[in-house]
Amino acid sequence: MSVRDTVTFMLDGREVAGRPGEPILEVARREGIAIPQLCYKPGLAAVGNCRACMVEIAGERVLAPSCCRSATPGMQVRSQSERARKAQRLVLELLQADMPQAGYTRYTRDNELDHWSAKLGVGAPRFAPRVPPAADLSHPAIAVNLAACIQCTRCVRACRDEQVNDVIGLAWRGEHAQIVFDMGDPMGASTCVGCGECVQACPTGALASVERDAAGQAAASLAVADQQVPSVCPYCGVGCQLTYHVKDNRILWVDGRDGPANRGRLCVKGRYGFDYVHHPHRLTTPLIRRKDAAPKVAMIGGDVMLDPDHVLDVFREASWDEALDFAAGGLTAIRDAHGGKALAGFGSAKGSNEEAYLFQKLVRTGFGSNNVDHCTRLCHASSVVALLEGIGSGAVSNPVMDVLRSDVIVVIGANPSVNHPVAASWIKNAVKRGAKLIVMDPRRSDLSRLAFRFLQFNADTDVALLNALMHVIV
């Protein structure tokens, strides 16, 4: 920050500097000053409804929430005065009164309310608890335990402002107020898409990832990971960064990381689609076909079916060296007998650029063939040609988040809400900021509800539609 772009003020007796409009709470966080916070979460709008972050400002009659109050030059702020601390402790105690009191009834590994209560020395609450709402375990991935809900609305903002799925809301008033899904439906019967953004936002575990026992019974997962593995989501091409929380070489849960494409967001695939890693049918050891197994012709014709639970009836386990030598020997025999053109390589969209380069080099130099292709060419051949002619590059020209800079967004022949949900969330955010969205598709997709114009043309008439647009524009 340059001196011109800073606001200097006093915070707990020390001179600090912040950006104009920056919340006092953010300045305190940067300076290492701990102020309790429950409803505030970076990336979400500051609403100041928990009142745990109250601070005392010289010359003002009432305390101020530091999460949505910015400093002015020369302001004197005290977050640890007797008056501020008393207010902070009282808020935490009132919230603790409504929480399940036994340790085993907690629903998260890291309860932020417990953390701040311990930090400020808040003991057993003196107030009568509310009647705890019943648990909702109807969703296959998310457990709802509103007995732990403090109505901070972080889940509401995560669902409505970040992902723009508009499923979670706050209904009723006063002591009857509670988090609801759609029109008060069970979460499993609601329009929830299972992105888990609410789980990542919840500070107390009222919304938590489900862990199922051997009988299939659901409960909030409380296992503690012994390592965190940073990675990239293995599904679509958005490139969301995530962290696997692992224990005993098994993935327990997944959190989004602050990557350039997702900023901590994930979709249902990235957050919950990791069970295949532990599936018993997943191959973890190279296999070579047994010499006494049924011939391939019989299996292809349907006379013999391969049972995934008894794969070793047809194959035997082998070392990597043996398997690679066996595969290389078979490919070499075909090349020597029929020539390099008898072989072809078909690349995967899951590979990196470096892996794609090595693969084509294997085919061209090892096989002696130019028969190398890629699965994406089938659906993107026309767009690659158009991009080459239009901008000189057949690759994507902008990060997906650049859609936030657009005034008009046109979506045709795509359903990003289903195929690339995190990318769709940025489109929705752009619309909420004022961008005009035009959706052209024979199907009415989820994005059409936010569209400025929805053109539902007949199937197979997209070329005619685009030619008509070009005729008018050009």
Short mmCIF file of C-alpha atoms in Angstrom, two decimals:
data_model
loop_
_atom_site.label_atom_id
_atom_site.label_comp_id
_atom_site.label_asym_id
_atom_site.label_seq_id
_atom_site.Cartn_x
_atom_site.Cartn_y
_atom_site.Cartn_z
CA MET A 1 0.00 0.00 0.00
CA SER A 2 1.26 3.48 -0.84
CA VAL A 3 1.05 6.24 1.77
CA ARG A 4 -1.51 8.03 -0.37
CA ASP A 5 -3.83 5.00 -0.32
CA THR A 6 -3.74 4.37 3.45
CA VAL A 7 -5.77 5.42 6.46
CA THR A 8 -3.75 5.68 9.68
CA PHE A 9 -5.47 5.18 13.02
CA MET A 10 -4.85 3.81 16.53
CA LEU A 11 -5.79 0.21 17.32
CA ASP A 12 -5.26 -1.02 20.88
CA GLY A 13 -2.64 1.62 21.50
CA ARG A 14 -0.60 1.08 18.34
CA GLU A 15 -0.58 3.04 15.11
CA VAL A 16 -1.79 0.95 12.19
CA ALA A 17 -2.62 1.60 8.55
CA GLY A 18 -5.43 0.26 6.39
CA ARG A 19 -6.90 0.83 2.97
CA PRO A 20 -9.82 3.24 2.59
CA GLY A 21 -13.02 1.29 3.24
CA GLU A 22 -11.17 -1.72 4.66
CA PRO A 23 -12.93 -3.22 7.71
CA ILE A 24 -11.23 -2.68 11.05
CA LEU A 25 -11.36 -6.45 11.54
CA GLU A 26 -9.19 -7.05 8.46
CA VAL A 27 -6.62 -4.52 9.65
CA ALA A 28 -6.56 -6.22 13.05
CA ARG A 29 -6.10 -9.62 11.43
CA ARG A 30 -3.16 -8.33 9.42
CA GLU A 31 -1.61 -6.78 12.53
CA GLY A 32 -1.98 -10.00 14.55
CA ILE A 33 -4.67 -8.62 16.87
CA ALA A 34 -7.30 -11.26 17.67
CA ILE A 35 -10.91 -10.06 17.57
CA PRO A 36 -13.69 -12.68 17.84
CA GLN A 37 -15.55 -13.22 14.57
CA LEU A 38 -18.27 -15.69 13.63
CA CYS A 39 -20.50 -14.25 10.91
CA TYR A 40 -17.55 -12.70 9.05
CA LYS A 41 -15.68 -14.71 6.43
CA PRO A 42 -13.31 -13.29 3.80
CA GLY A 43 -14.95 -13.42 0.40
CA LEU A 44 -18.48 -13.11 1.78
CA ALA A 45 -20.37 -9.86 2.27
CA ALA A 46 -19.97 -8.41 5.77
CA VAL A 47 -23.34 -8.31 7.55
CA GLY A 48 -22.38 -7.81 11.20
CA ASN A 49 -25.21 -9.90 12.61
CA CYS A 50 -23.37 -12.01 15.23
CA ARG A 51 -22.00 -9.01 17.14
CA ALA A 52 -19.02 -11.01 18.40
CA CYS A 53 -16.50 -8.56 16.92
CA MET A 54 -17.66 -5.42 18.76
CA VAL A 55 -15.00 -2.78 19.43
CA GLU A 56 -14.99 0.52 21.31
CA ILE A 57 -14.34 3.71 19.33
CA ALA A 58 -13.35 6.85 21.20
CA GLY A 59 -16.07 9.51 21.14
CA GLU A 60 -18.87 7.13 20.13
CA ARG A 61 -21.67 6.18 22.50
CA VAL A 62 -22.23 2.60 21.29
CA LEU A 63 -19.89 -0.22 20.36
CA ALA A 64 -19.33 -0.90 16.66
CA PRO A 65 -19.02 -4.20 14.74
CA SER A 66 -15.47 -4.22 13.41
CA CYS A 67 -16.34 -6.49 10.47
CA CYS A 68 -18.42 -3.85 8.70
CA ARG A 69 -16.95 -0.65 10.11
CA SER A 70 -14.02 0.99 8.37
CA ALA A 71 -11.57 3.35 10.05
CA THR A 72 -11.15 7.07 9.49
CA PRO A 73 -7.87 8.99 9.90
CA GLY A 74 -6.99 9.48 13.55
CA MET A 75 -9.70 7.16 14.86
CA GLN A 76 -8.93 5.48 18.19
CA VAL A 77 -10.19 1.90 18.37
CA ARG A 78 -9.97 -0.48 21.33
CA SER A 79 -10.83 -4.14 20.85
CA GLN A 80 -9.60 -5.32 24.25
CA SER A 81 -11.06 -2.69 26.57
CA GLU A 82 -13.19 -3.88 29.47
CA ARG A 83 -16.37 -2.74 27.77
CA ALA A 84 -15.54 -4.38 24.42
CA ARG A 85 -14.40 -7.63 26.01
CA LYS A 86 -17.52 -7.81 28.18
CA ALA A 87 -19.73 -7.47 25.11
CA GLN A 88 -17.72 -10.05 23.16
CA ARG A 89 -17.87 -12.59 26.00
CA LEU A 90 -21.61 -12.07 26.49
CA VAL A 91 -22.33 -12.75 22.81
CA LEU A 92 -20.23 -15.92 22.91
CA GLU A 93 -21.92 -17.08 26.11
CA LEU A 94 -25.41 -16.52 24.68
CA LEU A 95 -24.50 -18.52 21.59
CA GLN A 96 -22.91 -21.29 23.65
CA ALA A 97 -26.15 -21.64 25.62
CA ASP A 98 -27.89 -22.92 22.49
CA MET A 99 -25.11 -25.26 21.45
CA PRO A 100 -25.10 -28.99 22.31
CA GLN A 101 -23.14 -29.09 25.55
CA ALA A 102 -21.62 -32.58 25.51
CA GLY A 103 -18.38 -32.91 23.58
CA TYR A 104 -19.58 -35.93 21.64
CA THR A 105 -22.54 -33.97 20.28
CA ARG A 106 -20.33 -31.50 18.46
CA TYR A 107 -20.59 -31.74 14.69
CA THR A 108 -17.28 -30.40 13.43
CA ARG A 109 -13.59 -30.89 14.06
CA ASP A 110 -12.98 -27.14 14.33
CA ASN A 111 -15.85 -25.29 16.02
CA GLU A 112 -15.06 -21.59 15.73
CA LEU A 113 -17.43 -20.73 18.58
CA ASP A 114 -15.54 -23.10 20.89
CA HIS A 115 -12.25 -21.62 19.68
CA TRP A 116 -13.19 -18.04 20.54
CA SER A 117 -14.90 -19.04 23.78
CA ALA A 118 -11.72 -20.73 24.97
CA LYS A 119 -9.58 -17.83 23.80
CA LEU A 120 -11.64 -15.31 25.77
CA GLY A 121 -12.14 -17.56 28.81
CA VAL A 122 -15.90 -17.99 28.45
CA GLY A 123 -17.10 -20.69 30.85
CA ALA A 124 -20.33 -22.68 31.06
CA PRO A 125 -23.28 -20.54 29.91
CA ARG A 126 -25.67 -19.20 32.52
CA PHE A 127 -28.67 -19.03 30.18
CA ALA A 128 -31.37 -21.58 29.41
CA PRO A 129 -30.92 -23.42 26.11
CA ARG A 130 -33.45 -23.48 23.30
CA VAL A 131 -35.31 -26.62 22.24
CA PRO A 132 -32.88 -28.24 19.77
CA PRO A 133 -34.25 -28.82 16.24
CA ALA A 134 -34.22 -32.37 14.92
CA ALA A 135 -31.32 -33.46 12.74
CA ASP A 136 -31.85 -33.71 8.97
CA LEU A 137 -29.82 -36.54 7.41
CA SER A 138 -31.81 -36.74 4.18
CA HIS A 139 -28.97 -35.48 1.98
CA PRO A 140 -26.46 -38.09 0.76
CA ALA A 141 -23.44 -35.83 1.36
CA ILE A 142 -24.39 -33.16 3.92
CA ALA A 143 -25.65 -33.57 7.49
CA VAL A 144 -27.90 -30.79 8.84
CA ASN A 145 -27.79 -30.33 12.63
CA LEU A 146 -29.46 -26.99 13.31
CA ALA A 147 -28.96 -27.61 17.05
CA ALA A 148 -25.48 -26.17 16.40
CA CYS A 149 -26.70 -23.29 14.21
CA ILE A 150 -25.88 -19.77 15.43
CA GLN A 151 -27.68 -18.10 12.49
CA CYS A 152 -24.55 -16.33 11.32
CA THR A 153 -25.94 -16.66 7.74
CA ARG A 154 -22.55 -17.59 6.30
CA CYS A 155 -24.24 -20.56 4.60
CA VAL A 156 -26.94 -18.28 3.18
CA ARG A 157 -24.37 -15.93 1.68
CA ALA A 158 -22.25 -18.81 0.39
CA CYS A 159 -25.28 -20.34 -1.35
CA ARG A 160 -26.90 -17.14 -2.61
CA ASP A 161 -23.99 -14.76 -3.17
CA GLU A 162 -21.07 -17.06 -4.09
CA GLN A 163 -22.59 -20.08 -5.83
CA VAL A 164 -25.90 -18.30 -6.61
CA ASN A 165 -27.89 -21.51 -6.21
CA ASP A 166 -30.52 -19.74 -4.07
CA VAL A 167 -31.41 -22.80 -2.01
CA ILE A 168 -30.65 -21.74 1.57
CA GLY A 169 -32.58 -18.98 3.30
CA LEU A 170 -33.44 -17.63 6.75
CA ALA A 171 -37.13 -18.01 7.61
CA TRP A 172 -39.36 -16.74 10.42
CA ARG A 173 -38.42 -14.12 12.98
CA GLY A 174 -37.20 -13.82 16.57
CA GLU A 175 -36.77 -17.03 18.51
CA HIS A 176 -38.47 -18.97 15.70
CA ALA A 177 -35.93 -17.94 13.05
CA GLN A 178 -34.05 -20.80 11.43
CA ILE A 179 -32.15 -21.82 8.32
CA VAL A 180 -34.39 -23.43 5.67
CA PHE A 181 -33.91 -25.07 2.29
CA ASP A 182 -36.23 -23.90 -0.49
CA MET A 183 -39.71 -23.79 1.08
CA GLY A 184 -38.73 -25.52 4.32
CA ASP A 185 -37.99 -28.83 2.60
CA PRO A 186 -35.60 -31.48 3.92
CA MET A 187 -32.20 -30.77 2.40
CA GLY A 188 -32.23 -34.04 0.49
CA ALA A 189 -35.56 -33.12 -1.14
CA SER A 190 -34.56 -29.54 -1.95
CA THR A 191 -32.95 -28.17 -5.11
CA CYS A 192 -29.50 -28.33 -3.44
CA VAL A 193 -26.83 -29.31 -5.97
CA GLY A 194 -24.41 -30.56 -3.28
CA CYS A 195 -21.58 -28.09 -3.97
CA GLY A 196 -20.80 -28.03 -0.23
CA GLU A 197 -20.02 -24.30 -0.17
CA CYS A 198 -22.28 -24.02 2.88
CA VAL A 199 -20.32 -26.76 4.66
CA GLN A 200 -17.04 -24.95 4.02
CA ALA A 201 -18.57 -21.71 5.30
CA CYS A 202 -20.30 -23.04 8.44
CA PRO A 203 -18.34 -22.17 11.63
CA THR A 204 -20.02 -24.65 14.00
CA GLY A 205 -20.75 -27.81 12.01
CA ALA A 206 -24.49 -27.20 11.74
CA LEU A 207 -23.85 -28.11 8.12
CA ALA A 208 -21.19 -30.81 7.86
CA SER A 209 -20.01 -33.49 5.47
CA VAL A 210 -21.60 -36.87 6.05
CA GLU A 211 -19.70 -39.96 7.14
CA ARG A 212 -21.56 -43.27 6.81
CA ASP A 213 -20.88 -46.39 8.84
CA ALA A 214 -20.91 -49.97 7.56
CA ALA A 215 -24.71 -50.08 7.89
CA GLY A 216 -25.09 -46.92 5.82
CA GLN A 217 -26.14 -44.75 8.77
CA ALA A 218 -25.16 -41.10 8.33
CA ALA A 219 -23.50 -38.79 10.84
CA ALA A 220 -21.30 -35.73 10.72
CA SER A 221 -17.69 -36.67 10.06
CA LEU A 222 -15.45 -35.93 13.05
CA ALA A 223 -12.32 -37.86 12.07
CA VAL A 224 -9.06 -35.89 12.29
CA ALA A 225 -6.76 -35.92 9.28
CA ASP A 226 -3.06 -36.63 9.70
CA GLN A 227 -1.97 -34.92 6.47
CA GLN A 228 -3.17 -32.37 3.93
CA VAL A 229 -2.40 -32.95 0.26
CA PRO A 230 -2.75 -29.96 -2.12
CA SER A 231 -3.99 -30.99 -5.55
CA VAL A 232 -6.11 -30.03 -8.55
CA CYS A 233 -9.63 -31.35 -9.13
CA PRO A 234 -9.46 -34.37 -11.48
CA TYR A 235 -12.78 -33.73 -13.22
CA CYS A 236 -13.53 -30.89 -15.68
CA GLY A 237 -11.09 -28.40 -17.18
CA VAL A 238 -11.83 -25.40 -14.94
CA GLY A 239 -8.74 -26.28 -12.87
CA CYS A 240 -10.08 -25.81 -9.34
CA GLN A 241 -7.41 -26.14 -6.67
CA LEU A 242 -8.28 -28.18 -3.61
CA THR A 243 -6.83 -29.84 -0.53
CA TYR A 244 -7.34 -33.51 0.32
CA HIS A 245 -7.51 -34.21 4.06
CA VAL A 246 -6.12 -37.71 4.48
CA LYS A 247 -5.89 -40.21 7.33
CA ASP A 248 -4.42 -43.71 7.09
CA ASN A 249 -4.03 -43.20 3.33
CA ARG A 250 -7.77 -42.55 2.90
CA ILE A 251 -9.38 -39.28 1.85
CA LEU A 252 -11.67 -37.99 4.62
CA TRP A 253 -12.90 -34.74 3.13
CA VAL A 254 -11.98 -32.06 0.60
CA ASP A 255 -11.72 -28.27 0.93
CA GLY A 256 -11.35 -25.74 -1.86
CA ARG A 257 -8.09 -23.77 -2.06
CA ASP A 258 -7.63 -20.17 -3.16
CA GLY A 259 -6.69 -20.94 -6.76
CA PRO A 260 -6.89 -18.56 -9.73
CA ALA A 261 -9.89 -20.38 -11.21
CA ASN A 262 -11.98 -21.15 -8.14
CA ARG A 263 -10.98 -18.86 -5.23
CA GLY A 264 -11.81 -21.65 -2.78
CA ARG A 265 -15.02 -22.75 -4.49
CA LEU A 266 -15.80 -26.32 -5.51
CA CYS A 267 -18.71 -28.20 -7.04
CA VAL A 268 -20.25 -31.51 -5.97
CA LYS A 269 -17.73 -33.46 -8.07
CA GLY A 270 -14.67 -31.78 -6.63
CA ARG A 271 -15.86 -31.82 -3.02
CA TYR A 272 -17.56 -35.21 -2.79
CA GLY A 273 -16.56 -37.17 -5.88
CA PHE A 274 -13.52 -38.91 -4.41
CA ASP A 275 -15.02 -42.25 -3.38
CA TYR A 276 -13.71 -43.86 -6.58
CA VAL A 277 -10.22 -43.65 -5.09
CA HIS A 278 -11.15 -46.29 -2.52
CA HIS A 279 -13.47 -48.34 -4.72
CA PRO A 280 -12.63 -52.06 -4.61
CA HIS A 281 -12.77 -52.26 -8.43
CA ARG A 282 -10.08 -49.61 -8.85
CA LEU A 283 -6.85 -51.07 -10.24
CA THR A 284 -3.86 -50.39 -8.01
CA THR A 285 -1.53 -53.07 -9.38
CA PRO A 286 -0.64 -53.82 -13.03
CA LEU A 287 -2.44 -56.86 -14.43
CA ILE A 288 -1.47 -59.23 -17.28
CA ARG A 289 -3.93 -61.57 -18.91
CA ARG A 290 -3.61 -65.19 -17.79
CA LYS A 291 -2.67 -67.70 -20.47
CA ASP A 292 -5.41 -70.07 -19.31
CA ALA A 293 -8.14 -67.38 -19.40
CA ALA A 294 -11.01 -67.42 -21.89
CA PRO A 295 -10.07 -65.90 -25.26
CA LYS A 296 -10.96 -62.26 -25.88
CA VAL A 297 -13.28 -63.20 -28.74
CA ALA A 298 -15.50 -65.16 -26.37
CA MET A 299 -15.66 -62.25 -23.91
CA ILE A 300 -16.39 -59.63 -26.57
CA GLY A 301 -19.11 -61.79 -28.05
CA GLY A 302 -20.83 -62.02 -24.70
CA ASP A 303 -20.34 -65.73 -23.99
CA VAL A 304 -18.04 -64.97 -21.06
CA MET A 305 -18.59 -61.96 -18.78
CA LEU A 306 -15.78 -60.40 -16.74
CA ASP A 307 -16.80 -60.17 -13.11
CA PRO A 308 -15.07 -57.11 -11.54
CA ASP A 309 -15.09 -58.89 -8.17
CA HIS A 310 -13.16 -61.84 -9.64
CA VAL A 311 -10.83 -60.11 -12.05
CA LEU A 312 -7.96 -62.40 -11.07
CA ASP A 313 -9.78 -65.28 -12.75
CA VAL A 314 -8.80 -63.65 -16.04
CA PHE A 315 -5.72 -61.59 -15.11
CA ARG A 316 -2.72 -62.01 -12.83
CA GLU A 317 -0.85 -59.37 -10.90
CA ALA A 318 2.50 -58.21 -12.26
CA SER A 319 5.23 -55.73 -11.42
CA TRP A 320 5.43 -52.42 -13.24
CA ASP A 321 8.61 -53.47 -15.04
CA GLU A 322 7.04 -56.71 -16.25
CA ALA A 323 3.82 -54.99 -17.36
CA LEU A 324 5.63 -52.21 -19.22
CA ASP A 325 7.97 -54.67 -20.94
CA PHE A 326 4.97 -56.82 -21.92
CA ALA A 327 3.05 -53.83 -23.38
CA ALA A 328 6.13 -52.45 -25.17
CA GLY A 329 6.85 -55.87 -26.62
CA GLY A 330 3.33 -56.19 -28.02
CA LEU A 331 3.42 -52.73 -29.61
CA THR A 332 6.88 -53.37 -31.05
CA ALA A 333 5.72 -56.66 -32.58
CA ILE A 334 2.80 -54.91 -34.32
CA ARG A 335 5.07 -52.13 -35.60
CA ASP A 336 7.69 -54.56 -36.91
CA ALA A 337 5.11 -56.82 -38.56
CA HIS A 338 2.73 -54.24 -40.05
CA GLY A 339 4.56 -50.90 -39.94
CA GLY A 340 4.14 -47.82 -37.82
CA LYS A 341 0.86 -46.81 -39.47
CA ALA A 342 -0.79 -49.87 -37.95
CA LEU A 343 -0.52 -48.11 -34.56
CA ALA A 344 -2.26 -44.98 -33.30
CA GLY A 345 -2.34 -42.99 -30.09
CA PHE A 346 -5.41 -41.37 -28.56
CA GLY A 347 -4.62 -38.78 -25.86
CA SER A 348 -6.63 -37.86 -22.78
CA ALA A 349 -7.99 -34.46 -21.76
CA LYS A 350 -6.99 -35.28 -18.18
CA GLY A 351 -3.28 -35.01 -18.95
CA SER A 352 -1.12 -31.94 -18.53
CA ASN A 353 0.54 -30.13 -21.43
CA GLU A 354 3.81 -31.85 -20.58
CA GLU A 355 2.16 -35.28 -20.56
CA ALA A 356 0.47 -34.54 -23.89
CA TYR A 357 3.84 -33.60 -25.39
CA LEU A 358 5.48 -36.79 -24.16
CA PHE A 359 2.56 -38.88 -25.44
CA GLN A 360 2.72 -37.50 -28.98
CA LYS A 361 6.49 -37.93 -28.92
CA LEU A 362 6.04 -41.61 -27.99
CA VAL A 363 3.67 -42.12 -30.92
CA ARG A 364 5.70 -40.17 -33.48
CA THR A 365 9.19 -41.37 -32.57
CA GLY A 366 8.46 -44.70 -30.87
CA PHE A 367 5.67 -45.98 -33.10
CA GLY A 368 6.96 -44.14 -36.15
CA SER A 369 3.44 -42.91 -36.86
CA ASN A 370 1.63 -39.60 -37.07
CA ASN A 371 -1.63 -41.28 -36.07
CA VAL A 372 -2.01 -39.31 -32.85
CA ASP A 373 -5.23 -37.61 -31.80
CA HIS A 374 -7.01 -36.14 -28.82
CA CYS A 375 -10.53 -36.60 -27.53
CA THR A 376 -11.26 -32.86 -27.43
CA ARG A 377 -10.80 -32.49 -31.18
CA LEU A 378 -14.17 -34.11 -31.79
CA CYS A 379 -16.16 -31.38 -30.08
CA HIS A 380 -13.77 -28.42 -30.40
CA ALA A 381 -12.40 -28.73 -33.93
CA SER A 382 -14.64 -25.96 -35.28
CA SER A 383 -14.00 -23.62 -32.35
CA VAL A 384 -10.22 -24.15 -32.65
CA VAL A 385 -10.33 -23.14 -36.31
CA ALA A 386 -12.46 -20.09 -35.51
CA LEU A 387 -10.18 -19.01 -32.66
CA LEU A 388 -7.10 -19.39 -34.87
CA GLU A 389 -8.64 -17.20 -37.54
CA GLY A 390 -10.09 -14.67 -35.11
CA ILE A 391 -7.40 -14.15 -32.47
CA GLY A 392 -4.44 -16.21 -33.71
CA SER A 393 -4.62 -18.89 -31.01
CA GLY A 394 -6.69 -22.03 -30.77
CA ALA A 395 -6.49 -22.09 -26.98
CA VAL A 396 -8.63 -20.36 -24.37
CA SER A 397 -7.65 -16.72 -24.33
CA ASN A 398 -8.78 -15.64 -20.85
CA PRO A 399 -9.07 -17.01 -17.32
CA VAL A 400 -12.62 -18.02 -16.49
CA MET A 401 -12.88 -15.29 -13.84
CA ASP A 402 -12.49 -12.62 -16.53
CA VAL A 403 -16.21 -13.06 -17.14
CA LEU A 404 -16.62 -10.70 -14.17
CA ARG A 405 -15.21 -7.92 -16.39
CA SER A 406 -17.80 -8.49 -19.12
CA ASP A 407 -20.80 -6.31 -19.88
CA VAL A 408 -22.54 -8.96 -22.00
CA ILE A 409 -22.17 -12.75 -21.79
CA VAL A 410 -23.44 -15.10 -24.50
CA VAL A 411 -23.79 -18.83 -23.75
CA ILE A 412 -24.74 -21.10 -26.65
CA GLY A 413 -24.56 -24.88 -26.94
CA ALA A 414 -23.31 -25.27 -23.37
CA ASN A 415 -24.69 -26.02 -19.92
CA PRO A 416 -21.96 -24.79 -17.55
CA SER A 417 -24.14 -25.16 -14.45
CA VAL A 418 -23.93 -28.93 -14.97
CA ASN A 419 -20.63 -29.43 -16.80
CA HIS A 420 -18.51 -26.64 -15.25
CA PRO A 421 -20.38 -25.49 -12.12
CA VAL A 422 -17.62 -23.30 -10.67
CA ALA A 423 -17.24 -21.47 -13.98
CA ALA A 424 -21.02 -21.05 -14.00
CA SER A 425 -20.84 -19.46 -10.55
CA TRP A 426 -18.62 -16.69 -11.93
CA ILE A 427 -21.14 -16.10 -14.73
CA LYS A 428 -23.90 -15.83 -12.11
CA ASN A 429 -21.78 -13.41 -10.06
CA ALA A 430 -21.25 -11.25 -13.15
CA VAL A 431 -25.02 -11.15 -13.73
CA LYS A 432 -25.61 -10.07 -10.11
CA ARG A 433 -23.09 -7.28 -10.71
CA GLY A 434 -25.09 -6.02 -13.67
CA ALA A 435 -23.82 -7.95 -16.69
CA LYS A 436 -26.41 -9.02 -19.27
CA LEU A 437 -26.57 -12.76 -19.88
CA ILE A 438 -27.95 -14.13 -23.15
CA VAL A 439 -28.57 -17.88 -23.22
CA MET A 440 -29.24 -19.60 -26.56
CA ASP A 441 -30.11 -23.28 -26.31
CA PRO A 442 -32.87 -25.72 -27.25
CA ARG A 443 -33.01 -26.67 -23.56
CA ARG A 444 -33.95 -24.39 -20.69
CA SER A 445 -30.85 -24.69 -18.50
CA ASP A 446 -30.32 -23.41 -14.97
CA LEU A 447 -28.62 -20.24 -16.25
CA SER A 448 -31.74 -19.25 -18.18
CA ARG A 449 -33.45 -18.15 -14.94
CA LEU A 450 -30.86 -15.36 -14.67
CA ALA A 451 -30.75 -14.52 -18.37
CA PHE A 452 -31.57 -11.10 -19.77
CA ARG A 453 -32.71 -12.92 -22.91
CA PHE A 454 -33.30 -16.65 -23.41
CA LEU A 455 -33.48 -17.78 -27.04
CA GLN A 456 -34.88 -21.31 -27.16
CA PHE A 457 -34.29 -22.23 -30.80
CA ASN A 458 -35.25 -25.54 -32.36
CA ALA A 459 -32.68 -28.30 -32.32
CA ASP A 460 -30.35 -28.28 -35.36
CA THR A 461 -31.03 -24.63 -36.18
CA ASP A 462 -28.08 -23.13 -34.32
CA VAL A 463 -26.11 -22.48 -37.53
CA ALA A 464 -29.06 -20.61 -39.03
CA LEU A 465 -29.39 -18.57 -35.84
CA LEU A 466 -25.70 -17.62 -35.80
CA ASN A 467 -25.75 -16.76 -39.52
CA ALA A 468 -28.74 -14.49 -38.90
CA LEU A 469 -26.91 -12.77 -36.02
CA MET A 470 -23.81 -12.24 -38.17
CA HIS A 471 -25.97 -10.89 -41.00
CA VAL A 472 -27.44 -8.24 -38.68
CA ILE A 473 -24.16 -7.40 -36.91
CA VAL A 474 -21.84 -7.37 -39.94
#
